[in-house]
Short mmCIF file of C-alpha atoms in Angstrom, two decimals:
data_model
loop_
_atom_site.label_atom_id
_atom_site.label_comp_id
_atom_site.label_asym_id
_atom_site.label_seq_id
_atom_site.Cartn_x
_atom_site.Cartn_y
_atom_site.Cartn_z
CA MET A 50 26.29 3.45 -14.76
CA LEU A 51 25.79 4.32 -18.34
CA ILE A 52 28.32 6.39 -19.89
CA GLU A 53 27.36 8.00 -23.26
CA HIS A 54 29.60 9.99 -25.49
CA TYR A 55 28.05 12.92 -27.51
CA SER A 56 31.42 14.76 -28.48
CA PRO A 57 34.96 15.05 -27.30
CA GLN A 58 33.78 17.81 -25.16
CA LEU A 59 30.72 16.55 -23.58
CA MET A 60 30.00 13.41 -21.79
CA ALA A 61 26.73 12.16 -20.12
CA ILE A 62 26.52 10.01 -17.05
CA ASN A 63 23.42 8.36 -16.07
CA PHE A 64 23.35 6.81 -12.82
CA GLU A 65 20.77 3.83 -12.27
CA THR A 66 20.26 5.07 -8.83
CA PRO A 67 21.06 8.08 -6.55
CA PHE A 68 23.13 5.56 -4.28
CA GLN A 69 25.46 4.98 -7.25
CA GLN A 70 26.05 8.42 -7.87
CA VAL A 71 27.12 8.96 -4.06
CA LEU A 72 29.26 5.73 -4.21
CA GLN A 73 30.83 7.51 -7.36
CA GLN A 74 31.37 11.01 -6.22
CA GLN A 75 32.02 10.38 -2.61
CA ARG A 76 34.27 7.20 -3.04
CA PRO A 77 37.21 8.64 -1.24
CA LEU A 78 35.03 9.97 1.68
CA LEU A 79 33.27 6.46 2.09
CA ARG A 80 36.76 4.68 1.85
CA SER A 81 38.37 6.61 4.55
CA PHE A 82 35.19 5.50 6.94
CA ASN A 83 35.74 2.08 6.10
CA LYS A 84 38.47 1.53 8.68
CA GLU A 85 36.00 2.28 11.46
CA LYS A 86 34.40 -0.42 13.25
CA LYS A 87 30.89 1.01 12.80
CA TRP A 88 28.32 0.48 10.51
CA GLN A 89 27.91 2.30 7.04
CA LEU A 90 24.28 2.92 6.65
CA TRP A 91 22.25 3.32 3.74
CA LEU A 92 18.50 4.11 3.60
CA SER A 93 15.67 4.67 1.18
CA ASP A 94 12.26 3.82 0.16
CA ARG A 95 13.14 1.08 -2.23
CA PRO A 96 15.95 -1.29 -3.04
CA MET A 97 18.60 0.83 -4.53
CA LEU A 98 22.22 -0.49 -3.62
CA LYS A 99 23.82 -3.27 -5.57
CA ARG A 100 26.55 -5.63 -3.87
CA SER A 101 28.47 -5.09 -7.23
CA TRP A 102 28.82 -1.28 -6.64
CA ILE A 103 29.76 -1.84 -2.84
CA ASN A 104 32.65 -4.06 -4.15
CA ILE A 105 33.78 -1.68 -6.88
CA ALA A 106 33.84 1.04 -4.30
CA GLY A 107 36.05 -0.80 -2.09
CA LEU A 108 33.48 -0.83 0.94
CA ASP A 109 33.63 -3.50 3.48
CA LYS A 110 30.23 -5.17 2.54
CA GLN A 111 30.02 -6.88 6.02
CA LYS A 112 29.66 -3.36 7.42
CA VAL A 113 27.00 -2.24 4.76
CA VAL A 114 23.50 -1.94 6.03
CA HIS A 115 20.91 -0.95 3.58
CA LEU A 116 17.35 -0.59 4.72
CA THR A 117 14.59 0.09 2.20
CA HIS A 118 10.89 0.75 2.19
CA LEU A 119 11.07 3.52 4.53
CA ASN A 120 8.79 6.66 4.21
CA ASN A 121 9.98 10.06 5.31
CA GLU A 122 8.90 9.94 8.91
CA ASN A 123 10.53 6.45 9.45
CA LEU A 124 13.68 7.62 7.60
CA VAL A 125 14.05 10.39 9.89
CA SER A 126 13.69 8.64 13.03
CA THR A 127 15.93 5.90 11.92
CA ILE A 128 18.70 8.20 11.04
CA GLU A 129 18.12 10.24 14.18
CA LYS A 130 18.59 7.02 16.29
CA ALA A 131 21.66 6.06 14.47
CA LEU A 132 22.99 9.43 15.11
CA TYR A 133 22.17 9.50 18.66
CA ASN A 134 23.51 5.92 19.32
CA LYS A 135 26.74 6.89 17.50
CA THR A 136 26.66 3.40 15.67
CA CYS A 137 27.44 4.62 12.12
CA SER A 138 30.46 5.94 10.70
CA TYR A 139 28.33 7.45 7.83
CA ILE A 140 24.87 7.48 6.92
CA VAL A 141 23.56 7.88 3.31
CA ALA A 142 19.75 8.51 3.08
CA CYS A 143 17.64 9.04 0.08
CA PHE A 144 14.40 10.91 0.51
CA ASN A 145 11.50 12.65 -1.55
CA GLY A 146 10.97 15.97 -0.51
CA LEU A 147 12.11 15.92 2.91
CA ASN A 148 10.43 19.07 4.84
CA GLU A 149 12.71 21.80 6.81
CA GLN A 150 11.21 20.74 10.40
CA ALA A 151 12.66 17.13 9.49
CA LYS A 152 15.79 18.69 7.95
CA GLN A 153 16.14 20.76 11.25
CA ARG A 154 15.85 17.79 13.35
CA LEU A 155 18.44 15.95 11.41
CA GLN A 156 20.79 18.65 11.82
CA GLN A 157 20.31 18.91 15.25
CA ALA A 158 20.95 15.10 15.93
CA VAL A 159 24.06 15.38 13.75
CA LEU A 160 25.52 17.81 16.02
CA THR A 161 25.63 15.38 18.82
CA SER A 162 27.34 12.67 16.67
CA ASP A 163 30.75 12.12 14.62
CA THR A 164 28.80 10.54 12.00
CA CYS A 165 28.80 11.77 8.50
CA LEU A 166 25.48 12.19 7.11
CA VAL A 167 24.43 12.43 3.41
CA LEU A 168 21.05 13.28 2.12
CA VAL A 169 20.08 12.69 -1.41
CA ASP A 170 16.79 14.10 -2.68
CA ASP A 171 15.63 11.79 -5.21
CA GLU A 172 12.59 13.45 -6.02
CA GLN A 173 14.51 16.51 -7.40
CA ASN A 174 17.82 14.77 -8.62
CA LYS A 175 19.74 17.05 -6.73
CA SER A 176 23.52 16.77 -5.62
CA PRO A 177 23.87 15.28 -2.32
CA VAL A 178 23.64 17.38 0.73
CA GLN A 179 26.07 16.56 3.25
CA TYR A 180 26.06 17.21 7.01
CA HIS A 181 29.36 16.59 9.28
#
């Protein structure tokens, strides 16, 4: 994470990846799930998660799984499987331009699960979208 000071009133924070931003913004939520015996699943199209960030966030690195090189269709089906199997305490997925049909599939799947799903649109650098 790069913090640049422009003035006393303005500070810019540049995150290396969207996952670093999620770890920073959602730290209390992620830590609360850390006590569960379930996996913590991070999905993306490229490597984005550093072990040092996991340590700084205070997460149990033995429970963190980061799957990379997933295209949007594989990403959606992997999330659905994890949600339906109820094997994860939370899932963070970074995608590029997920269509409405895929979002509806994920909303349906998350309703059957007690898993927290955080979707990050990497293409538009939007804030994370959360489903509970």
